[in-house]
Coordinates of C-alpha atoms and ligand atoms in Angstrom, one line a residue:
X1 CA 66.5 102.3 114.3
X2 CA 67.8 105.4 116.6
X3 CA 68.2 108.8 114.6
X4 CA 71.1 109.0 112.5
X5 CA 73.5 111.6 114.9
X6 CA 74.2 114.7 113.8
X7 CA 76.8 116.9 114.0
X8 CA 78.0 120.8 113.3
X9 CA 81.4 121.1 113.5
X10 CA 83.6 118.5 112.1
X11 CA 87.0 117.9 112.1
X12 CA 88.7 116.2 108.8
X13 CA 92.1 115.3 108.8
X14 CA 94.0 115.0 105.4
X15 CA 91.0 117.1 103.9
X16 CA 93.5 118.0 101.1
X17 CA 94.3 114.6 99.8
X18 CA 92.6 112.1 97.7
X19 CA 89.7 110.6 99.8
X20 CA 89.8 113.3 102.2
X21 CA 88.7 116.2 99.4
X22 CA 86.5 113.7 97.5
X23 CA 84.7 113.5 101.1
X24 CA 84.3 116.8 101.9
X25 CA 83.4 117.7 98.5
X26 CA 80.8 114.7 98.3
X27 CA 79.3 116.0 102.0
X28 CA 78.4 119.5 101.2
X29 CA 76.8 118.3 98.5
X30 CA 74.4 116.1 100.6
X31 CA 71.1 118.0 101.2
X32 CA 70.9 117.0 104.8
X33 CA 74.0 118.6 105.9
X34 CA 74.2 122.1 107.4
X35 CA 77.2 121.8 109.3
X36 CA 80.9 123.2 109.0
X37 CA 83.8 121.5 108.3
X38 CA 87.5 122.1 108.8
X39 CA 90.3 120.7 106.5
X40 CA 93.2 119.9 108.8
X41 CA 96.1 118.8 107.0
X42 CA 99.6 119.5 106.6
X43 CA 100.2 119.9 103.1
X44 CA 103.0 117.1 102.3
X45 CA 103.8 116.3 99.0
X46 CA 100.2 114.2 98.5
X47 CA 97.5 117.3 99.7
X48 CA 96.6 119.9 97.4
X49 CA 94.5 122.5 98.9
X50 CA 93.4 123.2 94.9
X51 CA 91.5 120.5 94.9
X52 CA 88.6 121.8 97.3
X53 CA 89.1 125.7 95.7
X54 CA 85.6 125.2 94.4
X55 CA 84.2 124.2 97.5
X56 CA 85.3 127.0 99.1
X57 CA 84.4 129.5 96.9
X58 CA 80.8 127.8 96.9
X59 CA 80.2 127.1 100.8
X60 CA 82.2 130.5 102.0
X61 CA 82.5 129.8 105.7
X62 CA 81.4 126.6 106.4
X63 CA 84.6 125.5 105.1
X64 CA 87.7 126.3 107.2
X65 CA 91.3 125.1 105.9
X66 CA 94.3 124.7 108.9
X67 CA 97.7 124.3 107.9
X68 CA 98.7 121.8 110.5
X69 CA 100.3 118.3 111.3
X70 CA 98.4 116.0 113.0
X71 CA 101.4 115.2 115.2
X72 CA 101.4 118.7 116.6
X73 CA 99.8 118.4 120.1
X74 CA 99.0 122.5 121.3
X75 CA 97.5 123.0 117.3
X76 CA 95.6 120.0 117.4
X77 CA 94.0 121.2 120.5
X78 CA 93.6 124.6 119.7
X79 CA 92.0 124.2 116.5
X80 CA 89.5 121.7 117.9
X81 CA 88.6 124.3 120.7
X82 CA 88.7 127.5 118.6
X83 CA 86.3 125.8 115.8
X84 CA 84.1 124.1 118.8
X85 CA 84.8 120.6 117.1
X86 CA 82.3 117.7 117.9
X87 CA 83.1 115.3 115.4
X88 CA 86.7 114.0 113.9
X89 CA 86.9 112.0 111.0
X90 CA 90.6 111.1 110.6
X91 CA 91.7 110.5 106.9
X92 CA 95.2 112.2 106.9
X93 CA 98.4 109.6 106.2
X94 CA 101.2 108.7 104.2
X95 CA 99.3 106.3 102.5
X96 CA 101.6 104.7 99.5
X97 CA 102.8 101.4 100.1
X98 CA 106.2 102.2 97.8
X99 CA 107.0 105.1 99.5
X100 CA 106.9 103.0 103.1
X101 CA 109.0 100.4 101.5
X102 CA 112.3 102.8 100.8
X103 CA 111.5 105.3 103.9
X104 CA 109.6 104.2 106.6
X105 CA 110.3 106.7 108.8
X106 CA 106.9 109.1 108.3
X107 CA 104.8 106.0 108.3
X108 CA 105.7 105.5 111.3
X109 CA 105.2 109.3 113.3
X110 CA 102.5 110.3 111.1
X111 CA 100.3 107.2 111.6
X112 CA 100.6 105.7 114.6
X113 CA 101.9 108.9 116.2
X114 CA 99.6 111.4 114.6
X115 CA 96.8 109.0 115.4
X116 CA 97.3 108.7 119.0
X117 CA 97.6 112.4 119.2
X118 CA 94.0 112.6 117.9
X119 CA 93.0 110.3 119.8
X120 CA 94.4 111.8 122.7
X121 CA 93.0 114.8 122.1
X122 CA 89.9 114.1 121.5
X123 CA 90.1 112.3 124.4
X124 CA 90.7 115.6 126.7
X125 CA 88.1 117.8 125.0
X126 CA 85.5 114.4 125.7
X127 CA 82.5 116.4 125.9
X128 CA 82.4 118.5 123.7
X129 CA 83.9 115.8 120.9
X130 CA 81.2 113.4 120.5
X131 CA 82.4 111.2 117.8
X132 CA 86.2 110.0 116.5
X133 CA 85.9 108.1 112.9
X134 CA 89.4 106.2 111.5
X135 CA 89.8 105.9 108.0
X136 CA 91.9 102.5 108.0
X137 CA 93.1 99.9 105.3
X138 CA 92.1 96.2 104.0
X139 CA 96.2 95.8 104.1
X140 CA 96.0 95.4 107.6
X141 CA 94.9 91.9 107.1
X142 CA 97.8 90.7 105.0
X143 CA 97.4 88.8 102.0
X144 CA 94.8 86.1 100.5
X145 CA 95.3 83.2 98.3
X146 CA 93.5 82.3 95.4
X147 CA 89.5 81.9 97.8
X148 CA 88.6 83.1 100.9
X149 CA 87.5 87.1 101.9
X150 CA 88.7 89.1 104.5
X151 CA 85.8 89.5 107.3
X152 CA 85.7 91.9 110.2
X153 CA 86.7 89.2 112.3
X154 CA 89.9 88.3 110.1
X155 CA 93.1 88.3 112.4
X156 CA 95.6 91.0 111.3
X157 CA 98.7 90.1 109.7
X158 CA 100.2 93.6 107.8
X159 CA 103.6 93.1 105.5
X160 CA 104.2 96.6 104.5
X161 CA 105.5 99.5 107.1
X162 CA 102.6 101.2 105.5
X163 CA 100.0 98.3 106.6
X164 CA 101.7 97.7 109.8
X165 CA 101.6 101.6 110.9
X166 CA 98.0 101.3 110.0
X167 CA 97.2 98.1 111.7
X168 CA 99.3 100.2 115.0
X169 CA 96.6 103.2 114.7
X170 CA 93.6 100.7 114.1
X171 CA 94.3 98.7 117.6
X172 CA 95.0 102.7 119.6
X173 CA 92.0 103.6 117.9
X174 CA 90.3 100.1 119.9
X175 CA 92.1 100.5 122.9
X176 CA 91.2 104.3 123.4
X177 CA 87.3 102.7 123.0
X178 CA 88.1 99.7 125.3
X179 CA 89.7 101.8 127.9
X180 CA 88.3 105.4 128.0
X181 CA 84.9 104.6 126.5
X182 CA 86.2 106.8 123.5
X183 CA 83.2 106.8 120.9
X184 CA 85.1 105.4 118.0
X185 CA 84.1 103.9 114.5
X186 CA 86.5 102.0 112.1
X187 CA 86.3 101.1 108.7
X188 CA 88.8 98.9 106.7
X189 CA 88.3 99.8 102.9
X190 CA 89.8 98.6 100.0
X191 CA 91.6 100.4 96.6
X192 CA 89.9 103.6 95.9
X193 CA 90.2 105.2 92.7
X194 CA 88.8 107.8 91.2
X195 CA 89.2 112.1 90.7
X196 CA 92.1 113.9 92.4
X197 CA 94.4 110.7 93.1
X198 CA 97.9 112.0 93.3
X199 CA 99.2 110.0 89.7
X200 CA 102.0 107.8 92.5
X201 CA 98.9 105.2 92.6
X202 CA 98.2 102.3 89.8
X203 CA 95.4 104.0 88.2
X204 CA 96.1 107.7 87.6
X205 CA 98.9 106.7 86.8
X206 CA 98.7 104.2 84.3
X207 CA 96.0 107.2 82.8
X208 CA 98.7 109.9 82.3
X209 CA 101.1 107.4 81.3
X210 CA 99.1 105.9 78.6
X211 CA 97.7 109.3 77.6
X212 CA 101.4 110.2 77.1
X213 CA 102.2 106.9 75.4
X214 CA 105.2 106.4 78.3
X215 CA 105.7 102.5 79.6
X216 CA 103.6 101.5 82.1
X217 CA 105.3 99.3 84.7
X218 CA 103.2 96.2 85.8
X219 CA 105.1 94.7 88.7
X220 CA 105.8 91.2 88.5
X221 CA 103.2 88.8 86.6
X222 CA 100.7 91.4 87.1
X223 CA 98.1 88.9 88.5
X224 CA 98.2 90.5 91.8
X225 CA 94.5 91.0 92.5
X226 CA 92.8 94.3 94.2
X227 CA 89.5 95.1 95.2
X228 CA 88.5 98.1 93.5
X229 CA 86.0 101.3 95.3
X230 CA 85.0 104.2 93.6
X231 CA 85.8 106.9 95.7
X232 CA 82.2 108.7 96.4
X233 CA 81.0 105.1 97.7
X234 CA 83.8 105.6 99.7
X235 CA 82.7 108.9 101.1
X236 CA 78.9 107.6 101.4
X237 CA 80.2 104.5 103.4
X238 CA 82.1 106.5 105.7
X239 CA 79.0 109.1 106.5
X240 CA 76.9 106.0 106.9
X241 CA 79.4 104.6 109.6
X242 CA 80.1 108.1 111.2
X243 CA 76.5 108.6 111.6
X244 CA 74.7 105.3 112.3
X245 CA 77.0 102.8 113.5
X246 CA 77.7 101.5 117.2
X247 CA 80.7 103.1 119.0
X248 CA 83.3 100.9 119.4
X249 CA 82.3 99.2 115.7
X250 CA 84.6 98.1 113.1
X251 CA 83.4 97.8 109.5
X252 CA 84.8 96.6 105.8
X253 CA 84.1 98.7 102.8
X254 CA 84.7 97.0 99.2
X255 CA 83.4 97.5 96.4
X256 CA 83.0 93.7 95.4
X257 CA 84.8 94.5 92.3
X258 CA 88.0 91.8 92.3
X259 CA 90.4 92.4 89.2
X260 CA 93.3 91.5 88.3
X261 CA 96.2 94.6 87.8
X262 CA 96.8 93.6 84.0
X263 CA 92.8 93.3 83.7
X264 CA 93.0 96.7 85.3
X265 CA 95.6 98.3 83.4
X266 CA 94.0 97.1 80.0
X267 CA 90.9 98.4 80.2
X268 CA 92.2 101.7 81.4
X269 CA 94.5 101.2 77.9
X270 CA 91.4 100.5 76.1
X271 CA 89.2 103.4 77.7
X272 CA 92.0 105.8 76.8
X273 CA 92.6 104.7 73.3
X274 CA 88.7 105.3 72.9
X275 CA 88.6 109.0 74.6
X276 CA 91.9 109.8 73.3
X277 CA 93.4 111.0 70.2
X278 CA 96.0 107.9 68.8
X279 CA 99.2 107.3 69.7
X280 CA 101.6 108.6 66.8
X281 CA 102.7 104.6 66.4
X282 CA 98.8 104.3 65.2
X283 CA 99.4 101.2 68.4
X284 CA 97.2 100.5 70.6
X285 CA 97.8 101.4 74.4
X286 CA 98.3 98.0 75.8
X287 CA 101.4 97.7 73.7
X288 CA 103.0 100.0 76.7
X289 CA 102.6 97.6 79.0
X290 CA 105.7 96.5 80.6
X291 CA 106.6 94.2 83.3
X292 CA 109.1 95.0 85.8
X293 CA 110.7 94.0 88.9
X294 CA 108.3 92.9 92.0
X295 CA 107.6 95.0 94.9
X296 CA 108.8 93.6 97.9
X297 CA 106.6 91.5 100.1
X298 CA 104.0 92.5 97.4
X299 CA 100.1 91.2 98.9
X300 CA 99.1 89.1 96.0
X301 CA 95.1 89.5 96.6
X302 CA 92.7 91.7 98.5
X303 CA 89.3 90.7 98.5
X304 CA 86.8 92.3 101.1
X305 CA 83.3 90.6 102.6
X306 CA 81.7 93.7 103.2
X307 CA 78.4 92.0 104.3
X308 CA 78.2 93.6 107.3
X309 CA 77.7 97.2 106.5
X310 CA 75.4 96.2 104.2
X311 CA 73.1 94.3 106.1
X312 CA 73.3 96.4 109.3
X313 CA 73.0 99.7 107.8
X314 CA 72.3 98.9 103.8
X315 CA 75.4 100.4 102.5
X316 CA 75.8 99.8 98.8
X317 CA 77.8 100.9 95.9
X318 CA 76.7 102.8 93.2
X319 CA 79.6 102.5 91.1
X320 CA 80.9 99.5 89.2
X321 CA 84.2 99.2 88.0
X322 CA 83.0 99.4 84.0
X323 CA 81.1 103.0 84.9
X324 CA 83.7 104.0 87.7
X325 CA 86.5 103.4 85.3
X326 CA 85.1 105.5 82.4
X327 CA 84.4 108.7 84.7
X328 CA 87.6 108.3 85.8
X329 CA 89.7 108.2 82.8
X330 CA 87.2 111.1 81.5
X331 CA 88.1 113.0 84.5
X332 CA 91.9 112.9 83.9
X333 CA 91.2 113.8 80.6
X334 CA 89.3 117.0 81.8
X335 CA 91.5 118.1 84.3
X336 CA 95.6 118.5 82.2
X337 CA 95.4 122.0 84.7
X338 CA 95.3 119.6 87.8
X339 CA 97.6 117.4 86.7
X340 CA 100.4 119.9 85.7
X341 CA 100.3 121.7 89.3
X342 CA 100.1 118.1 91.3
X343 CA 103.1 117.3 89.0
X344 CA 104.9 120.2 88.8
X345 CA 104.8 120.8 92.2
X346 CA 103.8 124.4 91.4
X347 CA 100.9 123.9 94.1
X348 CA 103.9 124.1 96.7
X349 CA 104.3 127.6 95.8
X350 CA 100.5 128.5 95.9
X351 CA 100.3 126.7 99.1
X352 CA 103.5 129.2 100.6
X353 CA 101.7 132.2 99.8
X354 CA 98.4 131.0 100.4
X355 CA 99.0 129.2 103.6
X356 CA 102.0 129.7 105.7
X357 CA 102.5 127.4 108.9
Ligands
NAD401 P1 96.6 110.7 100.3 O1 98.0 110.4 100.4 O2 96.1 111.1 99.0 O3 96.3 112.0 101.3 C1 96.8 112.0 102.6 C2 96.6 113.4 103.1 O4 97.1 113.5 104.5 C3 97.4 114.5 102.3 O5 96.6 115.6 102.1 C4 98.5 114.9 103.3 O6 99.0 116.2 103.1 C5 97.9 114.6 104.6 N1 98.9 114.4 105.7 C6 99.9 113.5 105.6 N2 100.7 113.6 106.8 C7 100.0 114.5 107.6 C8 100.3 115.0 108.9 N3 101.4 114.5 109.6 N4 99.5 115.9 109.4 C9 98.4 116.3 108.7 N5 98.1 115.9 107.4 C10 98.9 115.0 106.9 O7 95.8 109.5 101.0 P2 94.4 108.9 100.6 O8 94.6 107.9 99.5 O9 93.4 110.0 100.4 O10 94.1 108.1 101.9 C11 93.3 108.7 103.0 C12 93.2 107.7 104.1 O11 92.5 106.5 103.6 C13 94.5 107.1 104.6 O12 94.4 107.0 106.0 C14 94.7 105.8 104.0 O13 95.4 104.9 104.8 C15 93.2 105.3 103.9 N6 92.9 104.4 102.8 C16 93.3 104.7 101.5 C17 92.9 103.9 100.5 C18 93.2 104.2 99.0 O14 93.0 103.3 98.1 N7 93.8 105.4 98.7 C19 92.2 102.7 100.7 C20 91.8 102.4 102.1 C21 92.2 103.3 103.1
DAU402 O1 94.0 98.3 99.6 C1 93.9 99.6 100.1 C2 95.2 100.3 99.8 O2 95.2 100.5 98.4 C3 95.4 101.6 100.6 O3 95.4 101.4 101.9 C4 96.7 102.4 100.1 O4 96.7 103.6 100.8 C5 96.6 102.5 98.6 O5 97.8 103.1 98.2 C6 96.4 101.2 97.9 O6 97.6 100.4 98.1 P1 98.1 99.5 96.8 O7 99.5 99.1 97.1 O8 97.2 98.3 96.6 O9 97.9 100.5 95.6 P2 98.9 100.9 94.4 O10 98.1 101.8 93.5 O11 100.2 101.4 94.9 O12 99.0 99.5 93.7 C7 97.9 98.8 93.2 C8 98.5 97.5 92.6 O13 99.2 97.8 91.4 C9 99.5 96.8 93.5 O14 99.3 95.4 93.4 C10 100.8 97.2 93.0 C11 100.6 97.4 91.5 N1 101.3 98.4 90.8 C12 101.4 99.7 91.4 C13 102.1 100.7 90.7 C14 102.1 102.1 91.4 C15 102.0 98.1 89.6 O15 101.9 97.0 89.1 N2 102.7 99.2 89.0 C16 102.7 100.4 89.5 O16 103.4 101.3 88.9

């Protein structure tokens, strides 16, 4: 096996949202890395430059936030040259599927536009950046019946804007490889939960909802099925890919962890009503469970076949979904200071005096 590559400068974009601060968080904690990283993101409603505050504090300046859309051309460039970036590892998106449904509209720009403008640019500063890593979706492969996996080699078929804008970015991100010789990885991964998920997503927010004995909506029958990835294997599978895979590569991450959303939400009930004090009622927390109407063109089952990374470079989860789960809901528990800025929006006025344009 060749060296793993190394790298001292790297780029992250959407460092301030759910996967993106889990990863930088989870790298500077890895013995082997020295390097610097800089947070590139552009603060929507989903980043929260709180997140990493501890981070910062602890790795002074190795860590570098920039205030900055991806779909900005001259900052892109200008931050890559100014922090002599060789490596870009591209999480940033608008990344809920509801959200794509009622406005499309940033899906599209920040996506597939934002993407190519990475791309582009890492194309012009070739050289100097020596590796480009895109943070893409199982979605893009459409929906499963009740057998069958999705494989590396499965055709794409995306039904939301949000998989379709993904699936656009995924085939730039193989054509700037094809064409330019662009030194690309790509990973499809499937649901991620875990710490610092903005509470739009099934899990968190079925947590604070249950915590807060409010309803908590199950669309449709509820036996829409998701593949389930603690976040940190997440992080780990991407480092792996960044750093040992082939250029030009495509991988699936899953955790092998297939459950159904009311299996999902139940236990999540049942994991709260053991951390938690009691609802007033005295019931328990699966009596909030309430169905409601379908989302549209709602994918009935994910599940991924992530053989491949794990028999090419012996990737493997450390989580299940039983411990993954419990750290999860204790996490929410933990954190009511997080919670209240993400929901309050009060973060929006840290981030104006903290971080102007
Ligand atoms: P998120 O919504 O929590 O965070 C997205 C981040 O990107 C935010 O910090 C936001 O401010 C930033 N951002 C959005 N538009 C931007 C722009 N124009 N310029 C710069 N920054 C911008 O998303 P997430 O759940 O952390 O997902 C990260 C990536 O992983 C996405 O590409 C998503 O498609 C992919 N993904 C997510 C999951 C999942 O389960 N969450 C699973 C597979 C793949
Ligand atoms: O599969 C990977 C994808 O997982 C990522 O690419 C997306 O960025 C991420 O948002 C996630 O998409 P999903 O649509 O699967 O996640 P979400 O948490 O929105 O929903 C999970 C399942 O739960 C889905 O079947 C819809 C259902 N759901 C969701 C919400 C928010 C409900 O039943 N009720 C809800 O309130």
């Amino acid at each position: 096996m060749t060296s793993p590559r190394t790298f001292s400068s790297i780029l992250v974009t959407g460092g301030a949202g759910f996967i993106g601060s889990n990863f930088i968080r989870w790298l500077f904690a890895q013995p082997g890395f020295i390097g610097k990283i800089v947070n590139y993101d552009a603060l929507t409603y989903a980043g929260n430059p709180y997140s990493l505050d501890d981070v910062a504090q602890s790795v002074g300046d190795r860590y570098v936030f920039v205030k900055g859309d991806i779909c900005d051309v001259a900052k892109v460039a200008e931050t890559i040259e100014r922090h002599a970036i060789d490596c870009i590892i591209h999480f940033a998106a608008e990344s809920h599927v509801d959200r794509s449904i009622v406005r499309p509209d940033d899906f599209v720009r920040t996506n597939i536009h934002g993407t190519y403008v990475l791309l582009q640019a890492a194309r012009e500063h070739a050289g100097q950046v020596r590796h480009f890593h895109h943070i893409s979706t199982d979605e893009v492969f459409g929906t499963l019946g009740a057998t069958g996996f999705f494989t590396e080699d499965t055709p794409y078929a995306p039904n939301s804007p949000y998989s379709a804008s993904k699936a656009s970015s995924d085939h730039l991100v193989r054509a700037y490889h094809e064409t330019y010789g662009l030194p690309t990885t790509l990973s499809n991964c499937s649901n991620n939960y875990g710490p610092y998920q903005f509470p739009e997503k099934l899990v968190p927010l079925m947590i604070l909802n249950a915590l807060e004995g409010k309803p908590l909506p199950i669309y449709g029958d509820g036996q829409n099925i998701r593949d389930w990835l603690y976040v940190t294997d997440h992080c780990s599978a991407i480092w792996t890919l960044v750093t040992r895979a082939p250029h030009g590569s495509t991988y699936n991450v899953g955790g092998r962890n297939e459950l159904t959303n009311l299996t999902v939400v139940g236990e999540i009930c049942d994991l709260v009503d053991r951390m938690a004090p009691p609802l007033p009622s005295g019931a328990p927390r699966r009596s909030l469970m309430t169905f409601v109407k379908d989302r549209p063109g709602h994918d009935r089952r994910y599940a991924i076949d992530c053989t491949r990374i794990e028999h090419d470079l012996g990737w493997r989860p450390a989580e299940t979904w039983q411990t993954g789960a419990a750290a999860t809901v204790r996490w929410y528990l933990d954190h009511p200071d997080w919670v209240a800025q993400v929901r309050s929006g009060e973060y929006q006025n840290w981030i104006a005096t903290h971080y102007s344009a």
